[in-house]
mmCIF file of N, CA and C in Angstrom:
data_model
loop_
_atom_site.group_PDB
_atom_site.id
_atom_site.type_symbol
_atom_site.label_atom_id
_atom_site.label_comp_id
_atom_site.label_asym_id
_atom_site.label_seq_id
_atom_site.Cartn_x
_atom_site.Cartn_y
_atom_site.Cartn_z
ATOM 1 N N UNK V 1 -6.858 -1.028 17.501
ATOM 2 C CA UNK V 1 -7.188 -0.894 16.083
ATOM 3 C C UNK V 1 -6.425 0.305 15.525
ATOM 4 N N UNK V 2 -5.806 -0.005 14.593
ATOM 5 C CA UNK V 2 -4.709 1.058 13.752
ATOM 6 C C UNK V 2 -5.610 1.547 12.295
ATOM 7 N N UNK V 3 -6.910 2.017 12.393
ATOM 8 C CA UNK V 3 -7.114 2.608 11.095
ATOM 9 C C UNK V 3 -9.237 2.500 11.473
ATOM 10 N N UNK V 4 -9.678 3.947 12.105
ATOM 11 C CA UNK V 4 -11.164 3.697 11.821
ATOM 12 C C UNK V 4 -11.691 3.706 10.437
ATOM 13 N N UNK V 5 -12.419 3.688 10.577
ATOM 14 C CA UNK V 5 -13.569 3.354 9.325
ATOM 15 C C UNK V 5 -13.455 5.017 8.546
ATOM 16 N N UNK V 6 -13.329 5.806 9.212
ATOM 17 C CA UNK V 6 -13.126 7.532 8.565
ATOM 18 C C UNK V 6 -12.064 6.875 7.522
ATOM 19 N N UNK V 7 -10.369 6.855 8.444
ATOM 20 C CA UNK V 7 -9.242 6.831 7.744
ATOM 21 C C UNK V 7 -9.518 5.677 6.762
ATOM 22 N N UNK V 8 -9.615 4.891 6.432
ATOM 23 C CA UNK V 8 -9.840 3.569 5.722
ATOM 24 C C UNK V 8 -10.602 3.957 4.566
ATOM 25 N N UNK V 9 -11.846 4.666 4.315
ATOM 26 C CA UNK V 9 -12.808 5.440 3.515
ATOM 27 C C UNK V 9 -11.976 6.828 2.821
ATOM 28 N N UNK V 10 -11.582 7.357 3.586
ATOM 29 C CA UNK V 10 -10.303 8.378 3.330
ATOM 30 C C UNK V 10 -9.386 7.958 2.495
ATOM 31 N N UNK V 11 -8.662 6.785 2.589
ATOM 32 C CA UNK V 11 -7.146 6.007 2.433
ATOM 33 C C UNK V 11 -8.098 5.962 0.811
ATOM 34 N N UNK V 12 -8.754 5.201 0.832
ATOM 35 C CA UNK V 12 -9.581 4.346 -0.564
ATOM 36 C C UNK V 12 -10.368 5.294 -1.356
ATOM 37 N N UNK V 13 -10.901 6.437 -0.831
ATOM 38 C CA UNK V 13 -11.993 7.025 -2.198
ATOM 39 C C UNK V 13 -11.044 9.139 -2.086
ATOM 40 N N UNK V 14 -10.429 9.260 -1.667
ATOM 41 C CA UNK V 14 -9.766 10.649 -1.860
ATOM 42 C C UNK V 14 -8.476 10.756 -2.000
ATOM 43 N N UNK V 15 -7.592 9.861 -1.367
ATOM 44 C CA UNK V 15 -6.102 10.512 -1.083
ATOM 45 C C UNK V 15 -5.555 9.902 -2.510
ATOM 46 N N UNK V 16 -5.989 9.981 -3.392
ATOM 47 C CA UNK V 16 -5.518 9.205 -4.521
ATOM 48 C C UNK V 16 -5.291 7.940 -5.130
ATOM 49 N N UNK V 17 -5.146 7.950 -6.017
ATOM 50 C CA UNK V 17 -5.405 6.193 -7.168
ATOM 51 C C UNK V 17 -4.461 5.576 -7.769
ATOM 52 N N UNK V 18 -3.238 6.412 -6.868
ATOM 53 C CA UNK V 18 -1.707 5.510 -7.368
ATOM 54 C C UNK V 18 -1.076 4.778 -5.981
ATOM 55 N N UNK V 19 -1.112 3.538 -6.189
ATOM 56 C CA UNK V 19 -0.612 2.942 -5.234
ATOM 57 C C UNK V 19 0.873 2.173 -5.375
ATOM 58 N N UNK V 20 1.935 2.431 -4.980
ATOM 59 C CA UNK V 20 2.637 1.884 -4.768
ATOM 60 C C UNK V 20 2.502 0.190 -3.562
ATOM 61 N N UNK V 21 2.583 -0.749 -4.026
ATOM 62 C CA UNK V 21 2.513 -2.130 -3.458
ATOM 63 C C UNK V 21 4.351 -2.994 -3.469
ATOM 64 N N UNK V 22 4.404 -2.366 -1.816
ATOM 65 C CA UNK V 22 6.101 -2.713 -1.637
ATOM 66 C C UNK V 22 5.841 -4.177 -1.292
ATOM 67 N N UNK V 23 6.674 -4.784 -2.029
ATOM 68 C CA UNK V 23 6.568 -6.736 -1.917
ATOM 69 C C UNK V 23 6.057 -7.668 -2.557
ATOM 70 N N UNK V 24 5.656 -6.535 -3.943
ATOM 71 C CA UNK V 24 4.809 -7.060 -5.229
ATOM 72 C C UNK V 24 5.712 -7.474 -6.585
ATOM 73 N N UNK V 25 5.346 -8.809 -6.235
ATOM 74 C CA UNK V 25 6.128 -9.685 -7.279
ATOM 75 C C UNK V 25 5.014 -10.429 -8.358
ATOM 76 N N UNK V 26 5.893 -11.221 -9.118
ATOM 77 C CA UNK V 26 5.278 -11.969 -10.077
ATOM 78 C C UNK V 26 4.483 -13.402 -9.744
ATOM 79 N N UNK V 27 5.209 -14.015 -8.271
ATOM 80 C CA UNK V 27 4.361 -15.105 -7.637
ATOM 81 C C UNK V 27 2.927 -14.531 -7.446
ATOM 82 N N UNK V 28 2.298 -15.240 -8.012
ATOM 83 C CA UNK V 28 0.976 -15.712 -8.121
ATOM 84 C C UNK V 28 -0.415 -16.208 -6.544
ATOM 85 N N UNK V 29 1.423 -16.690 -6.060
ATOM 86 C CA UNK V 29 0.889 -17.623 -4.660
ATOM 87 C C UNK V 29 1.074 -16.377 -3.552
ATOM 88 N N UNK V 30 1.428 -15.233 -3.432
ATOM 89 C CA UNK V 30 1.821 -14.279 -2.566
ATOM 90 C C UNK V 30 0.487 -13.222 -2.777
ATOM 91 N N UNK V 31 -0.072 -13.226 -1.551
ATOM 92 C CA UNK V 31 -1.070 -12.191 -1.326
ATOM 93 C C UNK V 31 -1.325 -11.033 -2.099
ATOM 94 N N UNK V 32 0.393 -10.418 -1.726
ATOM 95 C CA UNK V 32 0.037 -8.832 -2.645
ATOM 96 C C UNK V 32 -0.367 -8.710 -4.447
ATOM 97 N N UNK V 33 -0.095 -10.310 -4.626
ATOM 98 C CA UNK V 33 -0.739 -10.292 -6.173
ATOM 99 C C UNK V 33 -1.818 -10.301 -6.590
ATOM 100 N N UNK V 34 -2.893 -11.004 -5.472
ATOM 101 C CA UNK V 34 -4.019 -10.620 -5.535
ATOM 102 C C UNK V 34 -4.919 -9.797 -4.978
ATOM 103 N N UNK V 35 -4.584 -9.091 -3.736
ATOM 104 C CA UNK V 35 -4.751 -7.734 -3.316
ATOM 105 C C UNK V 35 -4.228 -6.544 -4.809
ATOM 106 N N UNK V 36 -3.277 -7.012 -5.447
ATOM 107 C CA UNK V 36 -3.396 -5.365 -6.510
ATOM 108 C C UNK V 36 -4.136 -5.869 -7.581
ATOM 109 N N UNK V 37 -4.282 -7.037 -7.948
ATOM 110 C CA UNK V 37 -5.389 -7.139 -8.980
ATOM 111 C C UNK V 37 -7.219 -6.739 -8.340
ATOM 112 N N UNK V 38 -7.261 -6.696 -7.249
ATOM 113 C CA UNK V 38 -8.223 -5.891 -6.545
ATOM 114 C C UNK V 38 -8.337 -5.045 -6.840
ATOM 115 N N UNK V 39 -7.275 -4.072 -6.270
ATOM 116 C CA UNK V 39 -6.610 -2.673 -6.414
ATOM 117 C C UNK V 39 -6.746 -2.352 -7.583
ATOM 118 N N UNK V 40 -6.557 -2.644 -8.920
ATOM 119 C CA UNK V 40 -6.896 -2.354 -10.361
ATOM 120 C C UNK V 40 -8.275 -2.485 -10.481
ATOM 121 N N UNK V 41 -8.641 -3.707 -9.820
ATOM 122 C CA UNK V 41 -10.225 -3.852 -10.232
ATOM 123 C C UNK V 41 -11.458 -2.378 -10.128
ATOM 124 N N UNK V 42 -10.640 -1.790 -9.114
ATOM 125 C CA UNK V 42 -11.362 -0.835 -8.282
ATOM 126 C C UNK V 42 -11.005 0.468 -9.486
ATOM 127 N N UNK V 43 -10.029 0.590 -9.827
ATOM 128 C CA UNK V 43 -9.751 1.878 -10.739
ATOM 129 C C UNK V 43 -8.726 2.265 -10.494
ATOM 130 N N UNK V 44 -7.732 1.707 -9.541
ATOM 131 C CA UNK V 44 -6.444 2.106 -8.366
ATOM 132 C C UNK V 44 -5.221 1.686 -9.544
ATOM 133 N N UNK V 45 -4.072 2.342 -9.901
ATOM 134 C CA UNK V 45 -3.270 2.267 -10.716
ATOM 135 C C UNK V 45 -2.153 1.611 -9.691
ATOM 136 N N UNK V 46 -1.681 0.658 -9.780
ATOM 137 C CA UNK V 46 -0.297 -0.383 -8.919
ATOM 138 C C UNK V 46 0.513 -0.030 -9.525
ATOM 139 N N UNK V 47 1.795 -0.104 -8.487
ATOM 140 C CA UNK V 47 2.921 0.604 -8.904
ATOM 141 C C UNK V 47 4.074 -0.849 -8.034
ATOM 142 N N UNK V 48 4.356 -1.859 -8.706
ATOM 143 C CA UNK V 48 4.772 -2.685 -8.251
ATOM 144 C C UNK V 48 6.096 -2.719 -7.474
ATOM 145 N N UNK V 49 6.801 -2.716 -5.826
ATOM 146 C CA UNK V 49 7.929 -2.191 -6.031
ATOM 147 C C UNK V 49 8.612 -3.277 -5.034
ATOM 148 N N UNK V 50 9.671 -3.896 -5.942
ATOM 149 C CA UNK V 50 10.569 -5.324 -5.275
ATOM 150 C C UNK V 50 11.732 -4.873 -5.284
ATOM 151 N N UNK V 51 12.688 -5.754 -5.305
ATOM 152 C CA UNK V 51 14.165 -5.750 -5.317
ATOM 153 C C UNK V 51 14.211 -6.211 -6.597
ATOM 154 N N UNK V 52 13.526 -7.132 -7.382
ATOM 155 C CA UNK V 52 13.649 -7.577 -8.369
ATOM 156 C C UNK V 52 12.641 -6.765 -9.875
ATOM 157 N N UNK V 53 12.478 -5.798 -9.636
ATOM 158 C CA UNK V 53 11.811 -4.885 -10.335
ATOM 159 C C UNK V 53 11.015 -5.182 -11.464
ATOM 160 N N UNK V 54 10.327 -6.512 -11.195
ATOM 161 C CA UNK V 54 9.482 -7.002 -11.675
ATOM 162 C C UNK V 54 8.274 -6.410 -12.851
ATOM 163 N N UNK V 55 7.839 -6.317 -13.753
ATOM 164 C CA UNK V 55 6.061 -5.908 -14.416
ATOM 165 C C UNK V 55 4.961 -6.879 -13.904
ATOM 166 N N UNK V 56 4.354 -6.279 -13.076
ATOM 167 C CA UNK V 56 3.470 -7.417 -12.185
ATOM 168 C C UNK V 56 1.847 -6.381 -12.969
ATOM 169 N N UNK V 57 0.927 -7.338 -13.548
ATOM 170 C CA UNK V 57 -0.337 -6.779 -13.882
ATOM 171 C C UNK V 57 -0.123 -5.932 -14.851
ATOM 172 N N UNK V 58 1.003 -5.687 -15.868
ATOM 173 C CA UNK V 58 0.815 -5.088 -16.894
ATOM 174 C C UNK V 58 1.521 -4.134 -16.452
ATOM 175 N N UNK V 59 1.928 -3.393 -15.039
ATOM 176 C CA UNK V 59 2.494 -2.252 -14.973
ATOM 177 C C UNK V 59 4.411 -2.373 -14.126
ATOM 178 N N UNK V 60 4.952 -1.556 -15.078
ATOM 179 C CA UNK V 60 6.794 -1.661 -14.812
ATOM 180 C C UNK V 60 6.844 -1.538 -13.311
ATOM 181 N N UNK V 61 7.894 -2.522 -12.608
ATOM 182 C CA UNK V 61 8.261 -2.624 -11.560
ATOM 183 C C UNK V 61 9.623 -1.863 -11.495
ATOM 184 N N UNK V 62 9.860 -0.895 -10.062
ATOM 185 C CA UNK V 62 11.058 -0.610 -9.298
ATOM 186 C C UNK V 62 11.202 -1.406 -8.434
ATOM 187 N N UNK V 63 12.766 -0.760 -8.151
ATOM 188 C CA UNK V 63 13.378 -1.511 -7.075
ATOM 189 C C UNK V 63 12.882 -1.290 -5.292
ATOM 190 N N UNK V 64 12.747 0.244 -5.405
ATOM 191 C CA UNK V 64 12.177 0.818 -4.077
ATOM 192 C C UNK V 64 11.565 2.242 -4.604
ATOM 193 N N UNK V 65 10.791 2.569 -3.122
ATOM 194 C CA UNK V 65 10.032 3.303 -3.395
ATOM 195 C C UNK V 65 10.774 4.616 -4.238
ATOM 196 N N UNK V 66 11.733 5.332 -3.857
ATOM 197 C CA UNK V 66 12.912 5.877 -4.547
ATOM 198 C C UNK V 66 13.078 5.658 -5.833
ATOM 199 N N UNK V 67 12.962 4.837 -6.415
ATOM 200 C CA UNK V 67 12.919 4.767 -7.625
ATOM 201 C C UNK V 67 11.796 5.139 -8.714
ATOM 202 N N UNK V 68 11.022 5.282 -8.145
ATOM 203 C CA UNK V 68 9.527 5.443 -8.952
ATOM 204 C C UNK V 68 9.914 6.770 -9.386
ATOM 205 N N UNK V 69 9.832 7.375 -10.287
ATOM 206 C CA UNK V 69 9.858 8.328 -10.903
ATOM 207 C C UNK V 69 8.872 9.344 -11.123
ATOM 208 N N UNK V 70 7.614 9.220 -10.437
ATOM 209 C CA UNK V 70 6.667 9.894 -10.179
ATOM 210 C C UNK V 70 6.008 9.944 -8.926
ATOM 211 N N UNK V 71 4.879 10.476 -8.807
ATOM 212 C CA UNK V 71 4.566 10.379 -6.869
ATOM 213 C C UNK V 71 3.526 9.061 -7.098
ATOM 214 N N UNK V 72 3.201 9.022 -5.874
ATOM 215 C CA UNK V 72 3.033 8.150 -5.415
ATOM 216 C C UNK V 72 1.651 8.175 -4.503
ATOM 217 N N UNK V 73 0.564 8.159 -4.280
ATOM 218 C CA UNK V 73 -0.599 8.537 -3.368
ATOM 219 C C UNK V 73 -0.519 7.178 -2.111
ATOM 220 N N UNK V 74 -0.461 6.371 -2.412
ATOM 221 C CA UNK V 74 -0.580 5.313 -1.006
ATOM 222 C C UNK V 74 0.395 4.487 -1.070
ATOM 223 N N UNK V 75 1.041 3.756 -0.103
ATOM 224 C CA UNK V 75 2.296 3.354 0.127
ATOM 225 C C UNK V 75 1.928 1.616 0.480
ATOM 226 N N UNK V 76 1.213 0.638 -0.204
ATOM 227 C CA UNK V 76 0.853 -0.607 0.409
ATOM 228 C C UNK V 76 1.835 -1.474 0.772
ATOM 229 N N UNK V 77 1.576 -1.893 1.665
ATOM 230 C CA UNK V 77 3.408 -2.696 2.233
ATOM 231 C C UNK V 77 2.829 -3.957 2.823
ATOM 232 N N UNK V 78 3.957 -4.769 1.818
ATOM 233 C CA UNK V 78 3.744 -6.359 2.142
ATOM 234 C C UNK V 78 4.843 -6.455 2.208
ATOM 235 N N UNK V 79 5.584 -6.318 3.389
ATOM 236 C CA UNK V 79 6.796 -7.171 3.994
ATOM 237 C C UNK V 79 6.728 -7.220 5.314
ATOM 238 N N UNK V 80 7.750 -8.058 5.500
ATOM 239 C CA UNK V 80 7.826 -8.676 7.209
ATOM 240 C C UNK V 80 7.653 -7.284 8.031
ATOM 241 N N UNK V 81 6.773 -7.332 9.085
ATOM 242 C CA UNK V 81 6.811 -6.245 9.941
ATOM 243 C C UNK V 81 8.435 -6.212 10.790
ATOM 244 N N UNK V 82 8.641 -6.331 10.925
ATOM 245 C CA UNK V 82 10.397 -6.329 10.987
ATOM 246 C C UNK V 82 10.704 -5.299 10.153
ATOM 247 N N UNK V 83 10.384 -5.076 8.735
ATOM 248 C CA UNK V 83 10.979 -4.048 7.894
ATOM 249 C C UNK V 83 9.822 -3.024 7.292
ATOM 250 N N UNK V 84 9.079 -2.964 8.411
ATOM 251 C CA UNK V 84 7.611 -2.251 7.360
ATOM 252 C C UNK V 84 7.835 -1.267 7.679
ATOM 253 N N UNK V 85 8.729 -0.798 8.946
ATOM 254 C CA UNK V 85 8.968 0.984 9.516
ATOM 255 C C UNK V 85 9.652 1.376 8.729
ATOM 256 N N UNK V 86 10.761 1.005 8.223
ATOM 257 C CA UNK V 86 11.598 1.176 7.211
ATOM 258 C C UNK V 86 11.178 2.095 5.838
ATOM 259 N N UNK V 87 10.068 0.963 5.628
ATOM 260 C CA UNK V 87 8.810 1.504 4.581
ATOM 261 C C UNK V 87 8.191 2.562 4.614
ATOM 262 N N UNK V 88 8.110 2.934 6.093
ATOM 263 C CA UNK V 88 7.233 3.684 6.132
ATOM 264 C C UNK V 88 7.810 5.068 6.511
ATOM 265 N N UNK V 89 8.840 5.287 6.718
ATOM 266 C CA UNK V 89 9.831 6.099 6.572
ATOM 267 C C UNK V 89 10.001 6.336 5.396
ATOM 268 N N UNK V 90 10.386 5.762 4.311
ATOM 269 C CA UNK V 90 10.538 5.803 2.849
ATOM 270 C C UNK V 90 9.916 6.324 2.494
ATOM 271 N N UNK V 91 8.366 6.100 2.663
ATOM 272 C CA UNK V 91 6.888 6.219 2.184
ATOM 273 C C UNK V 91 6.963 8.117 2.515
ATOM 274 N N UNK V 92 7.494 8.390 3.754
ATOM 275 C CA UNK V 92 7.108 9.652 3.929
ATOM 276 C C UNK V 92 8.151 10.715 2.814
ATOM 277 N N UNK V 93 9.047 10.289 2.732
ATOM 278 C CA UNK V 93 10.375 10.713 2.170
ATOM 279 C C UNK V 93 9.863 10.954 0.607
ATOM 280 N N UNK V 94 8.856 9.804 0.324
ATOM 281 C CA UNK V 94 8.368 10.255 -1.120
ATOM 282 C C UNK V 94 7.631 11.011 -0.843
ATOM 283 N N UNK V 95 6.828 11.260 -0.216
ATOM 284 C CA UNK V 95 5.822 12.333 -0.122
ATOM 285 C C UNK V 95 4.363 11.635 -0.597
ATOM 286 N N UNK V 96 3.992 10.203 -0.305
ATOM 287 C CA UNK V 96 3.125 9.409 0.040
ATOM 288 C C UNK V 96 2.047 10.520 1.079
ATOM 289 N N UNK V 97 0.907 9.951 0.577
ATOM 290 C CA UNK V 97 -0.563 10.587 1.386
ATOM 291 C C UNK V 97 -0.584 9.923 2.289
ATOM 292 N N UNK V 98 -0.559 8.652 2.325
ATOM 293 C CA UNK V 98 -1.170 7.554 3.400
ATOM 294 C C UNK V 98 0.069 6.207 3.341
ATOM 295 N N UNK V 99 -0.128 5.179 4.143
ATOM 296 C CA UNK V 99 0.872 4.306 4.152
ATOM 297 C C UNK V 99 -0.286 3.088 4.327
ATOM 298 N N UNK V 100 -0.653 1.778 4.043
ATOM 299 C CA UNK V 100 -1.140 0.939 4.482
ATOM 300 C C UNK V 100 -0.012 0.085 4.762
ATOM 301 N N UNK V 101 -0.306 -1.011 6.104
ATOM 302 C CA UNK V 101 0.617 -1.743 6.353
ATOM 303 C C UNK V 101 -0.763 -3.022 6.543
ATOM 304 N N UNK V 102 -0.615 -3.784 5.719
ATOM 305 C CA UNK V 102 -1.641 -5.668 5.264
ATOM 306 C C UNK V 102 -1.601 -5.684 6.488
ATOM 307 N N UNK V 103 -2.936 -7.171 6.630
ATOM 308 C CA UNK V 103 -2.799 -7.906 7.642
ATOM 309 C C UNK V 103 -2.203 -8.243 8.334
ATOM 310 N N UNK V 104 -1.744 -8.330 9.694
ATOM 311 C CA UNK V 104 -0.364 -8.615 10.259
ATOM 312 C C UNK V 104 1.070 -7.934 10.819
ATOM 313 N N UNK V 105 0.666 -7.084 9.567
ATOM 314 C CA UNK V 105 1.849 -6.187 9.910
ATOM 315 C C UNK V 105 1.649 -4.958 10.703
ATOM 316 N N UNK V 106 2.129 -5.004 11.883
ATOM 317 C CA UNK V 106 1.730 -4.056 12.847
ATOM 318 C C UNK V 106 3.373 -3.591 13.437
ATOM 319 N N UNK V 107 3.350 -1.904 13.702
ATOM 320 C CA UNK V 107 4.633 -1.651 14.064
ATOM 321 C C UNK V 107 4.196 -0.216 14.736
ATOM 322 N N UNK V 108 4.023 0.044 15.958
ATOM 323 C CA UNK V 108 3.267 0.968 16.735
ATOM 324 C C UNK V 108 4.291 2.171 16.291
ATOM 325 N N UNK V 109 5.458 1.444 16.262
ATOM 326 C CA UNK V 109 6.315 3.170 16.525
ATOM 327 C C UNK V 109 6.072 3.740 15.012
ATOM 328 N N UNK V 110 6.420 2.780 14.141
ATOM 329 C CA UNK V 110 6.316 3.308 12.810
ATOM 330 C C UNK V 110 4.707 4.522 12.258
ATOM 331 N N UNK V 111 3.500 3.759 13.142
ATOM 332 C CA UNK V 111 2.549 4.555 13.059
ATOM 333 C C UNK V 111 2.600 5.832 13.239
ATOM 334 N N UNK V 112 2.895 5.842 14.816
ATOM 335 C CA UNK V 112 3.377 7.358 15.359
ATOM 336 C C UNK V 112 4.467 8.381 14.225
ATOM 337 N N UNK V 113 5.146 7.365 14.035
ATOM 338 C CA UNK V 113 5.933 8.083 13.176
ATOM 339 C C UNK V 113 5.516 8.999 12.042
ATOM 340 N N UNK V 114 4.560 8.104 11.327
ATOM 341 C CA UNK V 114 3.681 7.984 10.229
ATOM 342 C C UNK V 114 2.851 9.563 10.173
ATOM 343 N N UNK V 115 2.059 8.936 11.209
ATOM 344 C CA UNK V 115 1.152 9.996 11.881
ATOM 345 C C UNK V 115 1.597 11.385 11.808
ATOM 346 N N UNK V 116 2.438 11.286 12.781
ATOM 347 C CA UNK V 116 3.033 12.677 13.294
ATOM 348 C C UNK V 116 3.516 13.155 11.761
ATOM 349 N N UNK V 117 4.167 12.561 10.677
ATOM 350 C CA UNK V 117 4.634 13.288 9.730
ATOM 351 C C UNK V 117 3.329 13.593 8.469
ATOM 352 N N UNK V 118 2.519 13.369 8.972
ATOM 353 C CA UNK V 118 1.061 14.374 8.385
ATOM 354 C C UNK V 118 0.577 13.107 7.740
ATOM 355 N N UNK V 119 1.103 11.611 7.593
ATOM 356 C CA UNK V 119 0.339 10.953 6.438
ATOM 357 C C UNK V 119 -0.919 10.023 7.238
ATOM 358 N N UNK V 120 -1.602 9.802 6.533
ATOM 359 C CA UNK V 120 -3.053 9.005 6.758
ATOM 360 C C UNK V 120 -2.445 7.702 6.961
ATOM 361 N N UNK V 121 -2.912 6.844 7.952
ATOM 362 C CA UNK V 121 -2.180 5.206 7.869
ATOM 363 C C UNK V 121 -3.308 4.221 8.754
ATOM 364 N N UNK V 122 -2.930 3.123 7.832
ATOM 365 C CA UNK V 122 -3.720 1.847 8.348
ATOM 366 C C UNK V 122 -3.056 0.981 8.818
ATOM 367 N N UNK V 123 -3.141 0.120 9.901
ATOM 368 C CA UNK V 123 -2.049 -1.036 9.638
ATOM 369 C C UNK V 123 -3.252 -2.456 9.934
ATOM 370 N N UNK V 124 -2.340 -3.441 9.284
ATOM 371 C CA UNK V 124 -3.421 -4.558 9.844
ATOM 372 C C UNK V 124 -4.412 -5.077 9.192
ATOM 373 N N UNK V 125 -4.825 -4.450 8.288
ATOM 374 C CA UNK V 125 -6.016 -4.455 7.646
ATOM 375 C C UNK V 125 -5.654 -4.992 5.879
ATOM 376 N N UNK V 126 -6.778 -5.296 5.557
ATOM 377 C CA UNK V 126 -6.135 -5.321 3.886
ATOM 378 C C UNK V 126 -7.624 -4.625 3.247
ATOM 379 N N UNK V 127 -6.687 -3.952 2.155
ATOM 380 C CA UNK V 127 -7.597 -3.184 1.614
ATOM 381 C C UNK V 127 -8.616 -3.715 0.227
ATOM 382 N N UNK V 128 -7.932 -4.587 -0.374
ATOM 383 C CA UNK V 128 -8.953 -5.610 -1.066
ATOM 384 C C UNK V 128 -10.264 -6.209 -0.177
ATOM 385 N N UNK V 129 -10.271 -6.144 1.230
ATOM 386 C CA UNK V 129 -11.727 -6.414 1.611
ATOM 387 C C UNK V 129 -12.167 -5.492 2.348
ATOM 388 N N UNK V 130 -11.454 -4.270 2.938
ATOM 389 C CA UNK V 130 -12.323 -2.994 3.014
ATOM 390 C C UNK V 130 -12.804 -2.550 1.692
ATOM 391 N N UNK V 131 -12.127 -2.597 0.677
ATOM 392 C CA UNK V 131 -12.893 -1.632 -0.928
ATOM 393 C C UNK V 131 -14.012 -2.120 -1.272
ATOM 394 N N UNK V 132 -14.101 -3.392 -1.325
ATOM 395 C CA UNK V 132 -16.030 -3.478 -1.817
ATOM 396 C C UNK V 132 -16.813 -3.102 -0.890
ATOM 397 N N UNK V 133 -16.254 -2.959 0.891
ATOM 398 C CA UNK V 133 -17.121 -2.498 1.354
ATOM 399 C C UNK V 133 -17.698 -1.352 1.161
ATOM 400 N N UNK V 134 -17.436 -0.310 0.537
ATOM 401 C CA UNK V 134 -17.613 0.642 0.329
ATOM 402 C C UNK V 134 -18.499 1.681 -0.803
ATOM 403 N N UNK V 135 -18.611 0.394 -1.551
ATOM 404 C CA UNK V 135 -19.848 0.659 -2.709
ATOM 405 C C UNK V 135 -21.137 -0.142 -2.208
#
């Protein structure tokens, strides 16, 4: 398990309410669209970030995390675990609190990585059904 119940409670009610969501597009049919309409539901500000720099939920899309022009508190990553270390490298480079990596996406080294460079991280998990747990 990549994220106890501390870090997860941590990730969601302190380290901040700006989330960057890497893999967040305008399809409808793709998870991370309805995981950040969650994410808003909750009070969490989405920060949509594709290749195609999309306005997903009302709020302007970048290309990568690099591009965002402001910080950034959590790093949500919906892409192939193949490229989520990548992310999560990025994620630290912005100066991201925490990194979540969705369901599925699991990348041990990237954790360590994660870890060791001071940020809070989940992997595996999705945070649209840890957050209601929590009220």
């Amino acid at each position: 398990m990549y994220g106890d119940e501390a870090t997860i409670r941590r990730i969601l009610t302190e380290l901040g309410d700006i989330w960057a969501v890497v893999g967040l597009s305008t399809n409808r049919q793709r998870a991370a669209y309805g995981v950040a309409q969650v994410l808003q539901r909750y009070g969490k500000r989405i920060v949509p970030v594709h290749p195609t720099a999309q306005t997903v939920h009302g709020e302007r899309g970048y290309a990568s995390l690099a591009d965002i022009p402001f910080e950034v508190d959590v790093v949500d990553v919906f892409v192939n675990g193949s490229l989520a270390g990548a992310v999560a490298d990025e994620a630290v480079v912005k100066g991201a609190k925490a990194v979540w990596f969705q369901l599925g996406v699991v990348d041990e080294t990237a954790y360590a990585r994660t870890r060791a460079a001071g940020l809070a991280m989940v992997m595996d998990r999705c945070p649209a059904i840890e957050i209601p747990l929590l009220t």
